[in-house]
PDB file of C-alpha atoms and ligand atoms in Angstrom:
ATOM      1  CA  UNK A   1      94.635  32.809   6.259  1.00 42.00           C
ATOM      2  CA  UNK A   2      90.920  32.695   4.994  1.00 44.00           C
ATOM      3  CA  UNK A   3      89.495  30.867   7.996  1.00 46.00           C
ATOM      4  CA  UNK A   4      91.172  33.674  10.113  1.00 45.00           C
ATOM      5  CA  UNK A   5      89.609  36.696   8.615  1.00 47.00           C
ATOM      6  CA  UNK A   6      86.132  34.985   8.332  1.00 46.00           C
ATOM      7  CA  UNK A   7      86.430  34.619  12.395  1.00 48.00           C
ATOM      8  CA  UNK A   8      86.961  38.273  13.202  1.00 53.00           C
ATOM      9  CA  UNK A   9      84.369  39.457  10.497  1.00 57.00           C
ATOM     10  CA  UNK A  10      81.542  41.263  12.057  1.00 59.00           C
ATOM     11  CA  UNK A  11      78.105  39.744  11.595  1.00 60.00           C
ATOM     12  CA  UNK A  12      75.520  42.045   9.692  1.00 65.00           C
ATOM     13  CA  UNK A  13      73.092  43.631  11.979  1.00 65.00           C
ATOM     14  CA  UNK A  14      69.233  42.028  11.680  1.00 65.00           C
ATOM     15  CA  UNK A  15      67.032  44.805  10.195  1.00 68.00           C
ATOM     16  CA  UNK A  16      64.776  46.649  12.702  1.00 66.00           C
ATOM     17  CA  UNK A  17      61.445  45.428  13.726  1.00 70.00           C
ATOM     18  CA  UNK A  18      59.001  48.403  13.305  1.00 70.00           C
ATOM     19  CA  UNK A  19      58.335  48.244  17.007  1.00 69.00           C
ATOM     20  CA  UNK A  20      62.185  49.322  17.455  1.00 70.00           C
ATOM     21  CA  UNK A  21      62.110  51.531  14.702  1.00 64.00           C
ATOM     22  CA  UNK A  22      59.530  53.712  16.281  1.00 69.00           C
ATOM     23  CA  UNK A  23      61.197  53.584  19.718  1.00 70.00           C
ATOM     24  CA  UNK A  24      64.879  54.979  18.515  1.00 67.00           C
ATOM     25  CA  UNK A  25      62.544  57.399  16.548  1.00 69.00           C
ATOM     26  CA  UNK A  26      60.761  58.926  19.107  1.00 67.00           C
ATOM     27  CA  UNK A  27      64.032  58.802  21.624  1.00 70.00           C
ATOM     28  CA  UNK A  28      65.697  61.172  18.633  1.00 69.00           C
ATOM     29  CA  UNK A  29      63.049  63.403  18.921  1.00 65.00           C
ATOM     30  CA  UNK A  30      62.564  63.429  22.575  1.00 60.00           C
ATOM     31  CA  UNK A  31      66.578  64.507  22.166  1.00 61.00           C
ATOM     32  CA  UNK A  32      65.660  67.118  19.591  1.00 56.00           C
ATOM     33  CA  UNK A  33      63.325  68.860  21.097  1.00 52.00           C
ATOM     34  CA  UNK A  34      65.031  68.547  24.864  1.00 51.00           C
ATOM     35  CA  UNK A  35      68.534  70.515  23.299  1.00 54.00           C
ATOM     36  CA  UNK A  36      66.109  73.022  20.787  1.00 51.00           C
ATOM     37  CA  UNK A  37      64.286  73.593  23.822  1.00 50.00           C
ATOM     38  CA  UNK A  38      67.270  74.417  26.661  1.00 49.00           C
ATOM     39  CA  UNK A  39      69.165  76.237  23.322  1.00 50.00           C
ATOM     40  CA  UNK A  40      66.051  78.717  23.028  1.00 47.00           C
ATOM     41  CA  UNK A  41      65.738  79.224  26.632  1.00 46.00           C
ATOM     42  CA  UNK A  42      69.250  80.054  27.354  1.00 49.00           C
ATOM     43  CA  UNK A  43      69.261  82.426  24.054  1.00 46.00           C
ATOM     44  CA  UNK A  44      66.226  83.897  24.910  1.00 45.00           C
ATOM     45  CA  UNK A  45      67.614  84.680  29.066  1.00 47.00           C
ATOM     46  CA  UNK A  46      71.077  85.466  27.591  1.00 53.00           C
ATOM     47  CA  UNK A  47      69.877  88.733  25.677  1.00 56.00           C
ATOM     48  CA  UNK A  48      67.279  90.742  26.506  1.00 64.00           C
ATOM     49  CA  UNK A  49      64.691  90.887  23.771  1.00 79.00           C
ATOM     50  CA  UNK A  50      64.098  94.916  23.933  1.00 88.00           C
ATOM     51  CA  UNK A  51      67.258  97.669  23.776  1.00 89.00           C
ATOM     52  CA  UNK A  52      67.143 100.065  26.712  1.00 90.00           C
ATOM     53  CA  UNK A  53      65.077 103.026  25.550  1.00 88.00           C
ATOM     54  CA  UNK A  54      63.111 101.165  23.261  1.00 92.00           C
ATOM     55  CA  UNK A  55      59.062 100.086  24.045  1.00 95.00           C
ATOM     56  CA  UNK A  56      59.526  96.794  25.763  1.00 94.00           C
ATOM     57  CA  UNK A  57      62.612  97.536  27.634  1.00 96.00           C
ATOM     58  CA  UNK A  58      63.785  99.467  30.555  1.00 97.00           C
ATOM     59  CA  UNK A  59      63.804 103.187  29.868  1.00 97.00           C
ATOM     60  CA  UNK A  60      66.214 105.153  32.176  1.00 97.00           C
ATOM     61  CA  UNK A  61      64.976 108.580  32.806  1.00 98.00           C
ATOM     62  CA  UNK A  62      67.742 110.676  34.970  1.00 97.00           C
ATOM     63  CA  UNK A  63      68.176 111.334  38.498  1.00 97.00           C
ATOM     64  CA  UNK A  64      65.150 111.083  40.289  1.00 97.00           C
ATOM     65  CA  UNK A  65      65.454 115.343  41.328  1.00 96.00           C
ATOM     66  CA  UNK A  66      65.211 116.170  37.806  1.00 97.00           C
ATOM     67  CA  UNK A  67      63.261 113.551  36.153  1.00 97.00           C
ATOM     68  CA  UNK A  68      60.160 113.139  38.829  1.00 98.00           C
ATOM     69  CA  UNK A  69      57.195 115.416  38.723  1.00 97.00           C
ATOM     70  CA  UNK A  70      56.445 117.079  42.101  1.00 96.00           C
ATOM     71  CA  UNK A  71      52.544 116.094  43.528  1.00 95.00           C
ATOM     72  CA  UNK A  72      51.252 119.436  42.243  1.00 95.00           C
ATOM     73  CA  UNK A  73      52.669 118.901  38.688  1.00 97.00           C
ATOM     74  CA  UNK A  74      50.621 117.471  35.772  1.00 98.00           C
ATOM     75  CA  UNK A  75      52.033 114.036  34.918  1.00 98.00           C
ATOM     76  CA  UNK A  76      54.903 113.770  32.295  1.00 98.00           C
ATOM     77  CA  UNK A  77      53.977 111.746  29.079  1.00 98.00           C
ATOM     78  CA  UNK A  78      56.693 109.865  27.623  1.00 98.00           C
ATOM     79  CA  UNK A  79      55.616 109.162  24.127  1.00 97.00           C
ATOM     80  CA  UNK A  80      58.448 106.919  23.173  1.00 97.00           C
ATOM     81  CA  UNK A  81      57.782 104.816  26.560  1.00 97.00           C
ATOM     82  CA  UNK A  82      53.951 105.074  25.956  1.00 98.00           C
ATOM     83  CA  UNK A  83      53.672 105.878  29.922  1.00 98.00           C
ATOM     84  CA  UNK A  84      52.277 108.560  31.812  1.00 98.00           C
ATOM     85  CA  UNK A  85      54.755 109.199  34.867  1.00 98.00           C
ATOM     86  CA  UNK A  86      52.587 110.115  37.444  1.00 98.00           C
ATOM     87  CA  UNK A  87      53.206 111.676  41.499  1.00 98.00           C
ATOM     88  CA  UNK A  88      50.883 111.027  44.092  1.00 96.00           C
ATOM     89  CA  UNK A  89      50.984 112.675  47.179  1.00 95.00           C
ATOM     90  CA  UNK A  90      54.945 112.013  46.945  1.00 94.00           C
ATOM     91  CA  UNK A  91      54.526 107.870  45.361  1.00 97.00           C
ATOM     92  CA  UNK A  92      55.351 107.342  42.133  1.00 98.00           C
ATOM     93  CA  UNK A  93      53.234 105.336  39.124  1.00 98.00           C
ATOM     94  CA  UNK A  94      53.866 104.865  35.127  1.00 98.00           C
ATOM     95  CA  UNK A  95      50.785 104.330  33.877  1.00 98.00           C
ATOM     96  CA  UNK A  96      50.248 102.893  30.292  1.00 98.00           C
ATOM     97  CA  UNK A  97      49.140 105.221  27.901  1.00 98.00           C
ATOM     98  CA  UNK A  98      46.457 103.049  26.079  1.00 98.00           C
ATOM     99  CA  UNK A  99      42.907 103.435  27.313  1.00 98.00           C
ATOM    100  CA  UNK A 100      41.945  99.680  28.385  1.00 98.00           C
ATOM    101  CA  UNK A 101      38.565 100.234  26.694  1.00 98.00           C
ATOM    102  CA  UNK A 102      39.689 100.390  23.066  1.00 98.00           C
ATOM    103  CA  UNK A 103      43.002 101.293  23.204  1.00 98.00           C
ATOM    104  CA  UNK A 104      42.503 105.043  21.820  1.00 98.00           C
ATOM    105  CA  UNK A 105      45.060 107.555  23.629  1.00 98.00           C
ATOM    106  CA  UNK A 106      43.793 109.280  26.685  1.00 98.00           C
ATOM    107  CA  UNK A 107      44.962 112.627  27.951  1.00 98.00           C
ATOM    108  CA  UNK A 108      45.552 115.071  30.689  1.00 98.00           C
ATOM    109  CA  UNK A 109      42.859 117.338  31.566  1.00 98.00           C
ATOM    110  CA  UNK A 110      44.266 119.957  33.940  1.00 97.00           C
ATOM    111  CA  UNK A 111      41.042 121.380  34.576  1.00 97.00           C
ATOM    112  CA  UNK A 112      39.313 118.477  36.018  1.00 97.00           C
ATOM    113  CA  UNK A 113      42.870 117.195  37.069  1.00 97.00           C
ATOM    114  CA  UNK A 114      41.740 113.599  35.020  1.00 98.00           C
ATOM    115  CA  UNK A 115      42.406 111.665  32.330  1.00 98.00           C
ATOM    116  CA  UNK A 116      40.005 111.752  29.660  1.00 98.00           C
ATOM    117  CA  UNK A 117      39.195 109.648  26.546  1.00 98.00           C
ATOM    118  CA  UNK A 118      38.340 111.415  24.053  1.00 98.00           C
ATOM    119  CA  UNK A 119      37.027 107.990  21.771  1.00 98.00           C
ATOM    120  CA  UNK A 120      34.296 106.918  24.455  1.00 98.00           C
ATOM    121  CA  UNK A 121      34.444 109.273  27.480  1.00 98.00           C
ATOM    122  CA  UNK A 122      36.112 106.873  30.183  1.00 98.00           C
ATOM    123  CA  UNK A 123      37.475 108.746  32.708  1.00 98.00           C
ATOM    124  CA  UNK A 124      40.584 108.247  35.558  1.00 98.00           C
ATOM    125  CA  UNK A 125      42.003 110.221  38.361  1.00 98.00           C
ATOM    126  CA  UNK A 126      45.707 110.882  38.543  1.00 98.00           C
ATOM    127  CA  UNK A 127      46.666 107.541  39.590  1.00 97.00           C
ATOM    128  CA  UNK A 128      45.057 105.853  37.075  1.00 98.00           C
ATOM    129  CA  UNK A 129      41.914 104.473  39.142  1.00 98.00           C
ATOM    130  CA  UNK A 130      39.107 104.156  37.143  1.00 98.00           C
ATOM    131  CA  UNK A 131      36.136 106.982  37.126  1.00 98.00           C
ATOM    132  CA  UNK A 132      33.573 106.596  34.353  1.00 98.00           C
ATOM    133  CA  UNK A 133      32.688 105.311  31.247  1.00 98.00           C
ATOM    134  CA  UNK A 134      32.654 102.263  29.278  1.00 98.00           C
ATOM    135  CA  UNK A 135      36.185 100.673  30.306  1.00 98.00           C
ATOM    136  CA  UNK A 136      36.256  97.614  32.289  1.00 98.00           C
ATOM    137  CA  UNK A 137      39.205  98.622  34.465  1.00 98.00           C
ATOM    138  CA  UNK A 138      41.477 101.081  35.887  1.00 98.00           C
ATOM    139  CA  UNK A 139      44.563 101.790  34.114  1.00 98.00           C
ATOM    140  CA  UNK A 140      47.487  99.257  33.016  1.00 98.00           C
ATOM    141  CA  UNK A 141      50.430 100.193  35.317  1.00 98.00           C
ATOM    142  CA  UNK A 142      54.480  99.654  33.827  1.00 98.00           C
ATOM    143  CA  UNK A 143      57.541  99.008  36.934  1.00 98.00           C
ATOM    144  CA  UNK A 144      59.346 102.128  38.281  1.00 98.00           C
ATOM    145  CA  UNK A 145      62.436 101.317  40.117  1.00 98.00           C
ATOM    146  CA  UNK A 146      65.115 103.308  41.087  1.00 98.00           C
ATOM    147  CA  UNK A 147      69.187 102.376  40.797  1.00 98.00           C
ATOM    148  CA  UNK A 148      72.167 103.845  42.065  1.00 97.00           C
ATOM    149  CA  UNK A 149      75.316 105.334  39.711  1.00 95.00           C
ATOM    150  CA  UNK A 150      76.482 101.767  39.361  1.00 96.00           C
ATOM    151  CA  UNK A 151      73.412 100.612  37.992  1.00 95.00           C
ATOM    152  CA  UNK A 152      72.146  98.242  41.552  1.00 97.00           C
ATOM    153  CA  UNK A 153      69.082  98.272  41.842  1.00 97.00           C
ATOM    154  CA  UNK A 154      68.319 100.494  44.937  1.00 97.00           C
ATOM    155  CA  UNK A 155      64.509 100.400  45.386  1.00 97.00           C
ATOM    156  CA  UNK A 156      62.815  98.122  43.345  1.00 97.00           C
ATOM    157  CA  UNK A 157      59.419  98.231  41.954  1.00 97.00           C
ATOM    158  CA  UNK A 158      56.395  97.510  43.727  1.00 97.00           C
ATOM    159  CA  UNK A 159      55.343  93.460  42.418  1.00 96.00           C
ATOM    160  CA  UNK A 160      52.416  94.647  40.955  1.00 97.00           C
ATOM    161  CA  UNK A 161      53.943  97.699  39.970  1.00 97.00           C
ATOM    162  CA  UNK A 162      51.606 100.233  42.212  1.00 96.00           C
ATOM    163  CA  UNK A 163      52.894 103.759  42.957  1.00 97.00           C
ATOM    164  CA  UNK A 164      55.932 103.626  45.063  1.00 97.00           C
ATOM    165  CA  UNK A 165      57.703 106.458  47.806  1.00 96.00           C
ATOM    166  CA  UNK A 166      60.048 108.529  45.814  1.00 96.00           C
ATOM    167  CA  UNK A 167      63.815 107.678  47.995  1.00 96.00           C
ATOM    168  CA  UNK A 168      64.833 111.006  49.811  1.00 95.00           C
ATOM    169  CA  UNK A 169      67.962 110.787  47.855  1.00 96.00           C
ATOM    170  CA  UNK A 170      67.278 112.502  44.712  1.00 95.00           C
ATOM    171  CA  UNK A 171      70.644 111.743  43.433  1.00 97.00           C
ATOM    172  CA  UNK A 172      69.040 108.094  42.433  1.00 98.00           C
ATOM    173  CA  UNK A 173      68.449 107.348  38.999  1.00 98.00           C
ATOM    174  CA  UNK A 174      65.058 106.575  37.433  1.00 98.00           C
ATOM    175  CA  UNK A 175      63.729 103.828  35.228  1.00 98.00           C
ATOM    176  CA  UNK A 176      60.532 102.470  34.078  1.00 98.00           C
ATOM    177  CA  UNK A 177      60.340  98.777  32.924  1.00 97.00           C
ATOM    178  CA  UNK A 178      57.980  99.149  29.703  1.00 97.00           C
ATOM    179  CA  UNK A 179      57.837  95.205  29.307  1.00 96.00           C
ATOM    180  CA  UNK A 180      56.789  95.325  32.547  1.00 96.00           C
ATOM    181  CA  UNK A 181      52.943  95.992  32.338  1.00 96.00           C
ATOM    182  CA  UNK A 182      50.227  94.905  35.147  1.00 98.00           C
ATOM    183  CA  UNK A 183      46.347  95.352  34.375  1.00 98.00           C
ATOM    184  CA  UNK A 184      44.443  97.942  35.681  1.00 98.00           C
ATOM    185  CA  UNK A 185      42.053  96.723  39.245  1.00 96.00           C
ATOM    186  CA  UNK A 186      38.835  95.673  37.216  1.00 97.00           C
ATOM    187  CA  UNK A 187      35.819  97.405  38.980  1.00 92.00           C
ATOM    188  CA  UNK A 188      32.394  96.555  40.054  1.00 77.00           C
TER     189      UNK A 188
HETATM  190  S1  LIG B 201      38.872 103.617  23.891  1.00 80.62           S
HETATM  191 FE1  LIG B 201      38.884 104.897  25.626  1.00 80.62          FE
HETATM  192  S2  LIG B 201      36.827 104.962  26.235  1.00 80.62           S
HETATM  193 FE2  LIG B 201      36.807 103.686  24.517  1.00 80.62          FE
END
């Protein structure tokens, strides 16, 4: 009876040699970091980061009849969106609301039809090109895009979000992707 449990006892395991020690450490943490890693990343892509309507997210503005200025209108600011929604000659732009100099607010100035800083004196025309004055660039730019009533995506935004043609059918909805930004065209 003694000799047969001393046959099927299990033999103690020889301590580690530092070597291995380090090895099945650095596996574990190779591990770790792999599922943290693929956790965060399929958190972060499962929710978007920003609510709709708030800075950083996709602001819906309305059907495109109603929420579009025509080409002879002064563009529409949209303080909680921080854009300026802008009609050229029938193409549409959002253009950020921070001056690329220093980041002071810029306006509309209906008499010279530009927008003026009032901090340094740089100067744009209506789409946001760059005039005069100490800022390195033209004006940051956010994606417009335009979806149907289901929410498809109908016309999308221009890559580097430059002005695109308003659809004929004004029954399209409106949006402007705020966490969507592209810089300004630097000058010469
Ligand atoms: S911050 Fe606008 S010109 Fe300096």
């Amino acid at each position: 009876m003694t000799e047969a449990k001393a046959s099927t006892a299990i033999a103690p395991m020889p301590p580690l040699s530092r070597r291995e020690f380090m090895n099945y450490a650095w596996l574990a943490s190779l591990g770790f970091v792999f599922v943290v890693g693929f956790g965060g990343a399929t958190y972060f892509f499962s929710f978007p980061r920003f609510k709709v309507g708030e800075f950083g997210g996709i602001f819906p503005l309305g059907k495109a009849g109603e929420a579009l200025p025509a080409p002879e209108d002064p563009p529409i600011h949209n303080l909680e969106g921080k854009f300026w929604l802008v009609n050229v000659n029938g193409m549409i732009v959002a253009l950020y609301d921070i001056c690329v100099h220093l980041g002071c607010l810029y306006e509309w100035q209906p008499v010279s039809a530009r927008f003026e800083c009032p901090c340094h004196g740089s100067k744009y025309t209506k789409d946001g090109t760059y005039v005069e004055g100490p800022a390195p660039r033209s004006l940051d730019r956010m994606a417009v895009a335009f979806t149907d009533a289901s929410g498809k995506v109908v016309a999308p935004a221009d890559p580097n979000a430059k002005p695109i043609k308003i659809p004929a059918d004004k029954e399209l909805n409106v949006i402007v992707d705020t966490g969507k930004q592209v810089s300004g065209d630097p000058h010469g």
